[in-house]
Coordinates of C-alpha atoms (C1' of nucleotides) in Angstrom, one line a residue:
Chain A
M204 CA 5.6 -42.8 -14.4
D205 CA 4.3 -40.8 -11.5
Q206 CA 2.0 -37.9 -12.3
S207 CA 1.4 -36.6 -8.9
D208 CA 1.8 -33.0 -10.2
Q209 CA -1.2 -33.3 -12.4
P210 CA -4.5 -32.7 -10.6
T211 CA -6.8 -34.3 -13.0
E212 CA -10.1 -33.0 -11.7
R213 CA -9.0 -29.4 -12.1
E214 CA -7.6 -30.2 -15.5
S215 CA -10.9 -31.2 -16.8
E216 CA -12.4 -27.9 -15.8
L217 CA -9.8 -26.1 -17.9
E218 CA -10.1 -28.3 -20.9
L219 CA -11.0 -26.7 -24.2
P220 CA -14.0 -28.2 -26.0
N221 CA -12.0 -28.1 -29.2
K222 CA -8.9 -30.2 -28.9
S223 CA -7.7 -30.1 -32.5
A224 CA -4.5 -28.3 -33.1
V225 CA -5.1 -24.7 -34.1
P226 CA -2.4 -23.2 -36.3
I227 CA -3.1 -19.6 -35.1
S228 CA -2.0 -18.9 -31.6
L229 CA -4.8 -16.3 -30.9
V230 CA -7.9 -18.2 -30.1
T231 CA -11.1 -16.3 -30.0
I232 CA -12.9 -18.4 -27.4
K233 CA -14.0 -16.4 -24.4
A234 CA -11.9 -17.0 -21.4
A235 CA -14.8 -17.0 -19.0
C236 CA -13.3 -16.0 -15.6
S237 CA -16.6 -17.0 -14.2
Q238 CA -15.9 -20.6 -15.0
C239 CA -12.2 -20.6 -14.2
S240 CA -10.9 -22.7 -11.4
L241 CA -8.1 -20.1 -10.7
H242 CA -10.5 -17.6 -9.1
E243 CA -8.8 -17.2 -5.8
L244 CA -5.3 -16.7 -7.4
C245 CA -6.3 -14.4 -10.1
L246 CA -8.1 -11.0 -10.4
S247 CA -11.6 -12.3 -10.0
E248 CA -11.6 -13.1 -6.3
G249 CA -14.6 -11.8 -4.4
L250 CA -16.5 -10.5 -7.4
S251 CA -20.2 -10.9 -7.7
K252 CA -21.9 -12.8 -10.5
E253 CA -22.6 -9.6 -12.4
E254 CA -19.1 -8.3 -11.9
L255 CA -17.7 -11.6 -13.1
A256 CA -19.8 -11.3 -16.2
K257 CA -18.3 -8.0 -17.0
L258 CA -14.8 -9.3 -16.5
D259 CA -15.7 -12.2 -18.8
I260 CA -16.5 -9.7 -21.6
L261 CA -13.2 -7.9 -21.0
V262 CA -11.0 -10.9 -21.1
G263 CA -11.4 -11.2 -24.8
A264 CA -9.3 -14.1 -25.9
R265 CA -7.0 -16.9 -24.9
R266 CA -3.6 -17.4 -26.5
K267 CA -1.9 -20.7 -26.8
L268 CA 1.9 -21.0 -26.8
K269 CA 4.2 -23.8 -27.6
R270 CA 7.2 -24.6 -25.5
Q271 CA 9.9 -22.0 -26.0
Q272 CA 7.6 -19.5 -27.7
S273 CA 7.6 -15.9 -26.5
L274 CA 4.5 -14.3 -25.0
Y275 CA 6.2 -10.9 -25.3
R276 CA 9.7 -9.6 -25.7
V277 CA 11.7 -6.6 -24.5
G278 CA 10.5 -3.5 -26.3
D279 CA 7.1 -4.9 -27.4
T280 CA 4.4 -2.4 -27.1
F281 CA 2.5 -2.9 -23.9
E282 CA -1.2 -3.5 -24.5
A283 CA -2.4 -6.3 -22.2
L284 CA -1.7 -8.3 -19.2
Y285 CA -1.8 -12.1 -19.4
A286 CA -3.1 -14.5 -16.8
V287 CA -1.5 -17.9 -17.0
R288 CA -4.3 -20.4 -17.5
T289 CA -2.2 -23.5 -18.0
G290 CA 1.5 -24.1 -18.4
F291 CA 4.6 -22.5 -17.1
F292 CA 6.6 -19.4 -18.0
K293 CA 9.8 -17.7 -17.3
T294 CA 10.6 -14.0 -17.5
D295 CA 14.1 -12.8 -18.2
I296 CA 16.3 -9.9 -19.1
L297 CA 19.2 -10.1 -21.5
L298 CA 22.2 -7.8 -21.4
E299 CA 24.2 -6.8 -24.5
D300 CA 27.2 -8.9 -23.4
G301 CA 25.1 -12.0 -23.2
R302 CA 24.5 -12.2 -19.5
D303 CA 20.9 -12.8 -18.7
Q304 CA 18.9 -12.9 -15.5
V305 CA 15.7 -14.9 -15.1
T306 CA 13.5 -12.7 -13.0
G307 CA 10.7 -15.1 -12.3
F308 CA 8.8 -18.3 -13.1
Q309 CA 5.1 -18.1 -13.5
M310 CA 2.5 -20.7 -13.2
A311 CA -1.3 -21.0 -13.5
G312 CA -3.2 -18.1 -12.0
E313 CA -0.3 -15.7 -12.0
I314 CA -0.3 -12.5 -14.0
L315 CA 2.3 -11.5 -16.5
G316 CA 3.1 -8.2 -18.2
M317 CA 2.8 -5.6 -15.5
D318 CA 6.4 -4.5 -16.2
G319 CA 5.0 -2.8 -19.3
I320 CA 2.6 -0.4 -17.7
G321 CA 5.1 2.2 -16.6
G322 CA 7.0 2.7 -19.9
G323 CA 4.4 1.6 -22.5
A324 CA 6.7 -1.3 -23.6
H325 CA 7.8 -4.5 -22.0
S326 CA 11.0 -4.5 -20.1
C327 CA 11.6 -8.2 -20.1
N328 CA 10.9 -11.3 -22.1
A329 CA 8.2 -13.8 -21.2
V330 CA 8.7 -17.3 -22.6
A331 CA 6.6 -20.5 -22.2
L332 CA 8.7 -23.3 -20.7
E333 CA 6.0 -25.8 -21.7
D334 CA 3.0 -25.7 -24.0
S335 CA 0.8 -23.1 -22.3
E336 CA -2.3 -21.0 -22.5
V337 CA -2.9 -17.5 -21.2
C338 CA -6.0 -15.2 -20.9
V339 CA -5.4 -11.9 -22.6
I340 CA -6.5 -8.9 -20.5
P341 CA -6.4 -5.7 -22.5
F342 CA -5.0 -3.2 -20.1
S343 CA -6.9 0.0 -20.9
Q344 CA -10.1 -2.0 -20.5
L345 CA -9.0 -3.4 -17.2
E346 CA -8.3 0.1 -15.9
Q347 CA -11.8 1.1 -17.1
L348 CA -13.5 -1.8 -15.5
S349 CA -11.6 -1.4 -12.3
R350 CA -12.9 2.2 -12.1
E351 CA -16.3 0.7 -11.9
I352 CA -15.6 -2.3 -9.8
Q353 CA -13.9 -1.5 -6.5
T354 CA -13.1 -5.1 -5.7
L355 CA -11.5 -5.7 -9.1
Q356 CA -9.5 -2.5 -8.6
H357 CA -8.3 -3.6 -5.2
N358 CA -7.5 -7.2 -6.5
F359 CA -5.3 -5.7 -9.2
H360 CA -3.5 -3.5 -6.7
K361 CA -2.9 -6.5 -4.5
V362 CA -1.5 -8.5 -7.3
M363 CA 1.0 -5.8 -8.2
S364 CA 1.9 -5.3 -4.6
R365 CA 2.5 -9.0 -4.0
E366 CA 4.8 -8.9 -7.0
L367 CA 6.8 -6.2 -5.3
V368 CA 7.0 -8.2 -2.1
R369 CA 8.1 -11.3 -4.1
D370 CA 10.8 -9.2 -5.6
Q371 CA 12.0 -8.1 -2.2
G372 CA 12.3 -11.7 -1.2
L373 CA 14.3 -12.4 -4.3
M374 CA 16.6 -9.5 -3.5
M375 CA 17.1 -10.9 0.0
L376 CA 18.0 -14.2 -1.6
L377 CA 20.3 -12.8 -4.1
G378 CA 21.9 -10.3 -1.7
T379 CA 22.5 -12.4 1.4
M380 CA 22.1 -16.1 0.9
R381 CA 24.6 -18.8 0.0
A382 CA 24.1 -21.3 -2.8
E383 CA 22.5 -24.1 -0.8
E384 CA 20.2 -21.7 1.0
R385 CA 19.1 -20.2 -2.3
L386 CA 18.3 -23.6 -3.7
A387 CA 16.4 -24.6 -0.6
A388 CA 14.4 -21.4 -0.7
F389 CA 13.7 -22.1 -4.4
L390 CA 12.5 -25.7 -3.8
L391 CA 10.3 -24.6 -0.9
N392 CA 8.8 -21.8 -2.9
M393 CA 8.0 -24.2 -5.8
S394 CA 6.5 -26.7 -3.4
Q395 CA 4.3 -24.1 -1.8
R396 CA 3.1 -22.8 -5.1
F397 CA 2.3 -26.2 -6.4
T398 CA 0.4 -27.0 -3.2
A399 CA -1.6 -23.8 -3.6
R400 CA -2.7 -25.2 -7.0
G401 CA -3.7 -28.6 -5.7
Y402 CA -0.6 -30.4 -6.8
S403 CA 1.6 -32.5 -4.5
A404 CA 3.8 -30.5 -2.2
A405 CA 6.4 -33.2 -2.1
E406 CA 6.8 -34.3 -5.6
F407 CA 6.9 -32.2 -8.8
H408 CA 8.4 -31.8 -12.1
L409 CA 10.6 -28.8 -12.7
R410 CA 10.0 -27.2 -16.1
M411 CA 13.3 -25.3 -16.3
T412 CA 16.9 -26.3 -16.8
R413 CA 19.6 -26.1 -14.3
E414 CA 20.9 -23.1 -16.1
E415 CA 17.6 -21.3 -15.8
I416 CA 17.4 -22.1 -12.1
G417 CA 21.0 -20.9 -11.8
S418 CA 20.2 -17.7 -13.6
Y419 CA 17.2 -17.1 -11.3
L420 CA 19.2 -17.7 -8.2
G421 CA 22.4 -15.9 -9.3
L422 CA 24.4 -19.1 -9.5
K423 CA 26.1 -21.1 -12.3
L424 CA 24.4 -24.3 -13.4
E425 CA 27.2 -26.4 -12.0
T426 CA 26.7 -24.9 -8.6
V427 CA 23.0 -25.7 -8.8
S428 CA 23.7 -29.3 -9.9
R429 CA 26.2 -29.7 -7.0
A430 CA 23.7 -28.4 -4.5
F431 CA 21.0 -30.8 -5.8
S432 CA 23.5 -33.7 -5.4
R433 CA 24.4 -32.5 -1.9
F434 CA 20.7 -32.3 -0.9
Q435 CA 20.3 -35.8 -2.2
E436 CA 23.3 -37.2 -0.3
E437 CA 21.9 -35.6 2.9
G438 CA 18.5 -37.3 2.3
L439 CA 16.7 -34.0 1.9
I440 CA 15.4 -34.7 -1.6
A441 CA 15.4 -37.3 -4.3
V442 CA 16.4 -35.9 -7.7
Q443 CA 16.1 -37.5 -11.0
Q444 CA 16.8 -35.0 -13.7
K445 CA 13.9 -32.6 -13.5
H446 CA 11.8 -34.7 -11.2
I447 CA 12.0 -33.7 -7.6
R448 CA 10.8 -35.5 -4.5
I449 CA 11.1 -33.6 -1.2
L450 CA 11.9 -36.1 1.5
D451 CA 12.6 -33.7 4.4
G452 CA 10.9 -30.4 4.0
E453 CA 11.8 -29.4 7.6
G454 CA 15.4 -30.1 6.8
L455 CA 15.2 -27.7 3.9
K456 CA 13.6 -25.1 6.1
R457 CA 16.3 -25.5 8.7
L458 CA 18.9 -24.8 6.0
L459 CA 17.2 -21.4 5.4
N460 CA 17.2 -20.1 8.9
H461 CA 20.2 -20.9 11.0
Q462 CA 22.8 -20.5 8.4
P463 CA 26.3 -19.7 9.7
R464 CA 25.9 -16.3 8.2
Chain B
M285 CA 31.8 23.4 1.7
D286 CA 30.3 22.7 -1.7
Q287 CA 26.6 22.5 -1.6
S288 CA 26.0 21.6 -5.2
D289 CA 23.5 19.1 -4.3
Q290 CA 21.1 21.6 -2.8
P291 CA 18.9 23.4 -5.3
T292 CA 18.0 26.4 -3.3
E293 CA 15.3 27.8 -5.5
R294 CA 13.3 24.6 -5.3
E295 CA 14.0 24.3 -1.7
S296 CA 12.1 27.6 -1.0
E297 CA 9.0 26.3 -2.7
L298 CA 8.9 23.4 -0.3
E299 CA 9.6 25.4 2.8
L300 CA 7.0 25.3 5.5
P301 CA 5.6 28.6 6.8
N302 CA 6.1 27.4 10.3
K303 CA 9.7 26.7 10.9
S304 CA 9.6 26.1 14.7
A305 CA 10.4 22.6 15.8
V306 CA 7.2 20.7 16.3
P307 CA 7.4 17.9 18.9
I308 CA 4.7 15.8 17.3
S309 CA 5.7 14.2 14.0
L310 CA 2.2 14.3 12.4
V311 CA 1.7 17.8 11.2
T312 CA -1.8 18.8 10.1
I313 CA -0.8 21.2 7.4
K314 CA -2.3 20.4 4.0
A315 CA 0.3 19.0 1.6
A316 CA -0.9 20.8 -1.4
C317 CA 0.1 18.7 -4.4
S318 CA -1.0 21.7 -6.5
Q319 CA 1.8 23.7 -5.1
C320 CA 4.4 21.0 -5.0
S321 CA 7.5 21.1 -7.3
L322 CA 7.6 17.4 -7.6
H323 CA 4.6 17.1 -9.9
E324 CA 6.2 15.3 -12.7
L325 CA 7.8 12.7 -10.4
C326 CA 4.8 12.0 -8.2
L327 CA 1.2 11.0 -8.7
S328 CA -0.1 14.4 -9.9
E329 CA 1.4 14.5 -13.3
G330 CA -1.1 15.6 -16.0
L331 CA -3.9 16.3 -13.7
S332 CA -6.2 19.3 -14.3
K333 CA -6.6 22.1 -11.8
E334 CA -9.9 20.6 -10.5
E335 CA -8.4 17.2 -10.2
L336 CA -5.4 18.5 -8.4
A337 CA -7.7 20.2 -5.9
K338 CA -9.3 16.9 -5.2
L339 CA -5.9 15.3 -4.7
D340 CA -5.0 18.1 -2.3
I341 CA -7.9 17.2 -0.1
L342 CA -7.0 13.6 -0.1
V343 CA -3.4 14.1 0.9
G344 CA -4.3 14.9 4.4
A345 CA -1.1 15.6 6.2
R346 CA 2.6 15.7 6.1
R347 CA 4.8 13.8 8.5
K348 CA 8.2 14.9 9.6
L349 CA 10.9 12.4 10.5
K350 CA 14.2 12.8 12.1
R351 CA 17.3 10.9 10.9
Q352 CA 17.0 7.2 11.8
Q353 CA 13.3 7.4 12.5
S354 CA 11.1 4.7 11.0
L355 CA 8.3 5.7 8.7
Y356 CA 6.9 2.2 9.1
R357 CA 8.1 -1.2 10.1
V358 CA 7.6 -4.8 9.1
G359 CA 4.1 -5.9 10.3
D360 CA 2.7 -2.4 10.7
T361 CA -0.9 -2.2 9.5
F362 CA -1.0 -0.8 6.0
E363 CA -3.1 2.3 5.7
A364 CA -1.3 4.9 3.6
L365 CA 1.3 5.4 0.9
Y366 CA 3.9 8.1 1.5
A367 CA 5.4 10.5 -1.0
V368 CA 8.8 11.7 -0.1
R369 CA 8.7 15.5 0.0
T370 CA 12.2 16.2 1.3
G371 CA 14.9 14.0 2.6
F372 CA 16.1 10.5 2.0
F373 CA 14.9 7.0 3.0
K374 CA 16.0 3.4 2.8
T375 CA 13.8 0.4 2.9
D376 CA 15.1 -2.9 4.3
I377 CA 14.2 -6.4 5.4
L378 CA 15.7 -8.1 8.4
L379 CA 16.1 -11.8 8.8
E380 CA 15.9 -13.5 12.2
D381 CA 19.6 -14.4 12.0
G382 CA 20.6 -10.8 11.7
R383 CA 21.2 -10.6 8.0
D384 CA 19.5 -7.7 6.4
Q385 CA 19.0 -6.5 2.9
V386 CA 18.5 -2.9 1.9
T387 CA 15.9 -3.1 -0.9
G388 CA 15.9 0.5 -2.0
F389 CA 16.8 4.2 -1.4
Q390 CA 14.1 6.7 -1.9
M391 CA 14.4 10.4 -2.5
A392 CA 12.0 13.3 -3.1
G393 CA 9.0 12.5 -5.3
E394 CA 9.2 8.8 -4.8
I395 CA 6.4 6.8 -3.3
L396 CA 6.9 4.5 -0.3
G397 CA 4.6 1.9 1.2
M398 CA 3.3 0.0 -1.8
D399 CA 4.6 -3.3 -0.3
G400 CA 1.8 -3.1 2.2
I401 CA -1.2 -3.2 -0.2
G402 CA -1.1 -6.9 -0.9
G403 CA -1.0 -8.2 2.6
G404 CA -2.6 -5.4 4.6
A405 CA 0.7 -5.0 6.5
H406 CA 4.1 -3.7 5.6
S407 CA 6.7 -6.2 4.5
C408 CA 9.7 -4.0 5.0
N409 CA 11.0 -1.2 7.2
A410 CA 11.3 2.4 5.9
V411 CA 13.8 4.5 7.7
A412 CA 14.8 8.2 7.2
L413 CA 18.5 8.5 6.5
E414 CA 18.3 12.3 7.1
D415 CA 15.6 14.6 8.5
S416 CA 12.8 14.2 6.1
E417 CA 9.2 14.9 5.3
V418 CA 6.6 12.9 3.6
C419 CA 3.0 13.4 2.3
V420 CA 0.6 10.9 3.8
I421 CA -1.7 9.4 1.2
P422 CA -4.5 7.3 2.8
F423 CA -4.7 4.4 0.5
S424 CA -8.4 3.7 0.5
Q425 CA -9.0 7.3 -0.4
L426 CA -6.5 7.1 -3.2
E427 CA -8.3 4.1 -4.6
Q428 CA -11.5 5.9 -4.4
L429 CA -10.2 9.0 -6.1
S430 CA -8.5 7.0 -8.8
R431 CA -11.8 5.5 -9.6
E432 CA -12.9 9.0 -10.4
I433 CA -9.8 10.3 -12.1
Q434 CA -8.5 8.2 -14.9
T435 CA -5.2 10.0 -15.1
L436 CA -4.6 9.6 -11.4
Q437 CA -5.4 5.9 -11.7
H438 CA -3.0 5.5 -14.5
N439 CA -0.2 7.5 -12.8
F440 CA -0.5 5.2 -9.8
H441 CA -0.3 2.1 -12.0
K442 CA 2.7 3.5 -13.7
V443 CA 4.4 4.2 -10.4
M444 CA 3.9 0.6 -9.3
S445 CA 5.0 -0.8 -12.6
R446 CA 8.2 1.3 -12.6
E447 CA 9.0 -0.1 -9.2
L448 CA 8.7 -3.5 -10.6
V449 CA 11.1 -2.6 -13.4
R450 CA 13.5 -1.1 -10.9
D451 CA 13.4 -4.4 -9.0
Q452 CA 14.2 -6.3 -12.2
G453 CA 17.2 -4.1 -12.7
L454 CA 18.4 -4.8 -9.2
M455 CA 17.9 -8.5 -9.7
M456 CA 20.1 -8.3 -12.7
L457 CA 22.7 -6.4 -10.7
L458 CA 22.6 -8.8 -7.8
G459 CA 22.5 -11.9 -10.0
T460 CA 25.0 -11.2 -12.6
M461 CA 27.4 -8.3 -11.8
R462 CA 30.7 -8.2 -10.2
A463 CA 31.5 -5.8 -7.3
E464 CA 32.9 -2.9 -9.3
E465 CA 30.1 -3.1 -11.9
R466 CA 27.6 -3.0 -9.1
L467 CA 29.1 0.1 -7.5
A468 CA 29.4 1.8 -10.9
A469 CA 25.7 1.1 -11.6
F470 CA 24.8 2.4 -8.2
L471 CA 26.7 5.7 -8.7
L472 CA 25.3 6.2 -12.1
N473 CA 21.8 5.6 -10.8
M474 CA 22.3 8.1 -8.0
S475 CA 23.7 10.6 -10.3
Q476 CA 20.8 10.2 -12.7
R477 CA 18.2 10.5 -10.0
F478 CA 19.8 13.6 -8.5
T479 CA 19.9 15.1 -12.0
A480 CA 16.2 14.5 -12.4
R481 CA 15.7 16.6 -9.3
G482 CA 17.7 19.5 -10.4
Y483 CA 20.9 18.6 -8.4
S484 CA 24.3 18.2 -9.9
A485 CA 24.9 15.0 -11.8
A486 CA 28.6 15.0 -11.0
E487 CA 28.8 15.9 -7.4
F488 CA 26.6 14.7 -4.5
H489 CA 26.4 13.6 -1.0
L490 CA 25.6 10.0 -0.2
R491 CA 23.2 9.8 2.8
M492 CA 23.9 6.1 3.5
T493 CA 26.9 4.3 5.0
R494 CA 29.2 1.9 3.2
E495 CA 27.5 -0.8 5.0
E496 CA 24.1 0.2 3.7
I497 CA 25.4 0.5 0.2
G498 CA 26.9 -2.9 0.6
S499 CA 23.7 -4.4 1.8
Y500 CA 21.9 -2.9 -1.2
L501 CA 24.4 -4.2 -3.6
G502 CA 24.9 -7.6 -2.0
L503 CA 28.5 -6.8 -0.9
K504 CA 30.4 -6.4 2.3
L505 CA 31.2 -2.9 3.4
E506 CA 34.9 -3.5 2.9
T507 CA 34.3 -4.5 -0.7
V508 CA 32.4 -1.3 -1.3
S509 CA 35.2 0.7 0.3
R510 CA 37.8 -1.0 -1.8
A511 CA 35.8 -0.4 -5.0
F512 CA 35.5 3.3 -4.1
S513 CA 39.3 3.4 -3.6
R514 CA 39.9 1.7 -6.9
F515 CA 37.7 4.0 -8.8
Q516 CA 39.5 6.9 -7.2
E517 CA 42.9 5.5 -8.2
E518 CA 41.7 5.1 -11.7
G519 CA 40.5 8.7 -11.8
L520 CA 36.9 7.8 -12.3
I521 CA 35.7 9.6 -9.2
A522 CA 36.8 11.7 -6.2
V523 CA 35.7 10.3 -2.9
Q524 CA 35.8 12.1 0.4
Q525 CA 33.8 10.1 2.9
K526 CA 30.2 10.5 1.8
H527 CA 31.0 13.2 -0.7
I528 CA 31.3 11.9 -4.3
R529 CA 32.5 13.7 -7.4
I530 CA 32.2 11.9 -10.7
L531 CA 35.1 12.7 -12.8
D532 CA 34.6 10.3 -15.7
G533 CA 31.0 9.2 -16.1
E534 CA 31.7 7.6 -19.4
G535 CA 34.4 5.5 -17.7
L536 CA 31.9 4.3 -15.2
K537 CA 29.4 3.4 -18.0
R538 CA 32.2 1.5 -19.8
L539 CA 32.7 -0.6 -16.6
L540 CA 29.1 -1.6 -16.9
N541 CA 28.9 -2.9 -20.4
H542 CA 31.9 -4.7 -21.6
Q543 CA 32.8 -6.7 -18.6
P544 CA 34.9 -9.9 -19.0
R545 CA 31.7 -11.7 -18.0
Chain C
dT213 C1' 19.4 -50.7 -32.5
dT214 C1' 22.6 -46.8 -32.8
dA215 C1' 23.8 -41.8 -33.5
dT216 C1' 23.0 -37.3 -32.0
dC217 C1' 22.0 -33.4 -29.2
dG218 C1' 20.7 -31.0 -25.3
dT219 C1' 21.1 -31.4 -20.5
dA220 C1' 23.2 -32.9 -16.2
dT221 C1' 26.8 -34.5 -13.2
dT222 C1' 31.4 -34.6 -11.4
dG223 C1' 36.3 -33.4 -10.8
dA224 C1' 40.4 -30.2 -10.6
dC225 C1' 41.7 -25.8 -10.2
dA226 C1' 41.4 -20.5 -10.0
dT227 C1' 39.7 -16.4 -8.0
dG228 C1' 36.7 -12.6 -6.3
dG229 C1' 34.9 -11.2 -2.5
dA230 C1' 34.4 -12.5 2.5
dT231 C1' 36.5 -12.5 6.9
dC232 C1' 39.4 -11.0 10.5
dA233 C1' 42.2 -7.4 12.2
dA234 C1' 44.3 -3.0 12.8
dA235 C1' 44.6 1.8 12.0
dG236 C1' 42.9 6.3 10.5
dC237 C1' 39.5 10.0 10.3
dG238 C1' 35.8 13.3 11.8
dA239 C1' 32.0 14.6 14.5
dC240 C1' 30.3 15.4 18.7
dC241 C1' 30.4 15.9 23.6
dA242 C1' 32.2 16.7 28.2
Chain D
dT93 C1' 41.1 20.3 24.5
dG94 C1' 40.9 15.7 24.8
dG95 C1' 38.2 11.5 24.5
dT96 C1' 34.8 8.6 22.6
dC97 C1' 32.3 6.6 19.0
dG98 C1' 30.8 5.5 14.5
dC99 C1' 32.4 5.1 10.2
dT100 C1' 36.0 4.2 6.7
dT101 C1' 40.2 2.5 4.9
dT102 C1' 43.6 -0.9 4.1
dG103 C1' 46.2 -5.3 4.6
dA104 C1' 46.5 -10.5 5.1
dT105 C1' 44.3 -14.6 4.5
dC106 C1' 40.5 -18.0 3.5
dC107 C1' 36.8 -20.1 1.2
dA108 C1' 32.6 -20.5 -1.7
dT109 C1' 31.6 -20.3 -6.0
dG110 C1' 33.2 -19.8 -10.8
dT111 C1' 35.7 -21.8 -14.6
dC112 C1' 37.2 -25.3 -17.5
dA113 C1' 36.9 -29.9 -18.9
dA114 C1' 35.5 -34.7 -19.2
dT115 C1' 31.8 -37.8 -18.9
dA116 C1' 27.1 -39.5 -18.4
dC117 C1' 22.3 -39.5 -19.2
dG118 C1' 17.9 -39.5 -21.8
dA119 C1' 15.0 -38.2 -25.4
dT120 C1' 14.5 -38.3 -30.2
dA121 C1' 15.2 -39.6 -34.8
dA122 C1' 17.3 -42.5 -38.4

DNA sequence: TTATCGTATTGACATGGATCAAAGCGACCA
DNA sequence: TGGTCGCTTTGATCCATGTCAATACGATAA
């Protein structure tokens, strides 16, 4: 089986010394931003050695989650942000009538939980789509430290702002694009994010179901499935369940731009 | 003509001493957060007298915009945030092929420009939908001051976070709701925001066209128009061009929740 | 090996909203 | 006062996607 989406060298850096299964999910090992390979994606970019050391102290613990476990739920008191260390998450909102909307998929180096700052409680659910690990960043301490360290402050602001821009892109997608454009945009986005993490741009394993993709893209799962099949027929991609190989990235990009309107 | 959406007492507080038309749009009068009636909506909530004074110094100038004038455009270098003082704005993104998506409507007390922090340049356009005035908040100075004033720092983080939550709501709307639900949600949201500013909850003047509403809601202008007509037939609202009167707010809310799916 | 369950694919058909087109309405200007 | 222009409303038709249903696939467990 092809494992092109597993960059082994990085993986070793992230490995915990203790591999035995721990029954409690809150592990008290220091996260050590200073050692982390996700620097440039996370909050610690551009920090000096001393500043990194302070951040290390702040990031108190890691938390492991099994597949399908919730990191937080709607209404949970907001206390901390979470940096994805390994694994894959989705965030979603559930309406009373059962409709739900996946609002994002998060992978290593991305920050979860910022939705809770404004109201003191989380406004969405965050669920691990595979066994995962996050760094816990107590928020009041982050605010305190970012009053000391200008670079950290600015990094955090950038992270939030980029999230706003990402949301704008998703609104554009949901508001104006047709089904195949949406899926093409989704695949290209995934590819680009995997690339940024040292994985293959052309071949990857989707951690979410068709239904979750559909929810994210504002489509029904059948429509997602049909679009996948169509892309395959047209030689743009090779699909085998959750395993995707992009054969013609340019073709996908073309789908995005000159659409009939 | 009914002017129920104009709270005259507040208006007087916000009046400039100099009413003559100024040809330049960048006016060098101090904004004076300490005097502003939009406290609780803006960044200055909970600040002490001394802290407010510092914020006053920071907020260097106001800027006036005529209807249809841009506050900033995609690609403009990011330098400042803007607090809407009076008037009404939209933000939108334009695709090469002409499609565009309105990503938000902003009214008094709301902050514009946060999209620019992450990338150093603005990622959307901000356009005044009526003659408007904003407070200019140079961003690096805001960061500096919010390193000094914890409350200011936290207020700013709350503002950004609430924007993220707003975006989530819009994703839910765009991803899962049908046309009439979307319009009902839009009207209730407008009503709620006007109320928070001391205007009538039941009667207001929309500053945007049907096309702009449609773009925001992911619908065509004809669909928006038809939904308005339908609501009127059903006695939920009275529409006269851009003037809206809500006759049955509960009825609108009912539309939102138990939808057939 | 076979049974089961969640997930994915595919087909047939229904429908909500888009599209195209024609009036209607109001504001502004000459 | 009439004319123009931007915006809105309304009707007729079309089509992309949703809905419903059957089947297939793959992983896991017995």
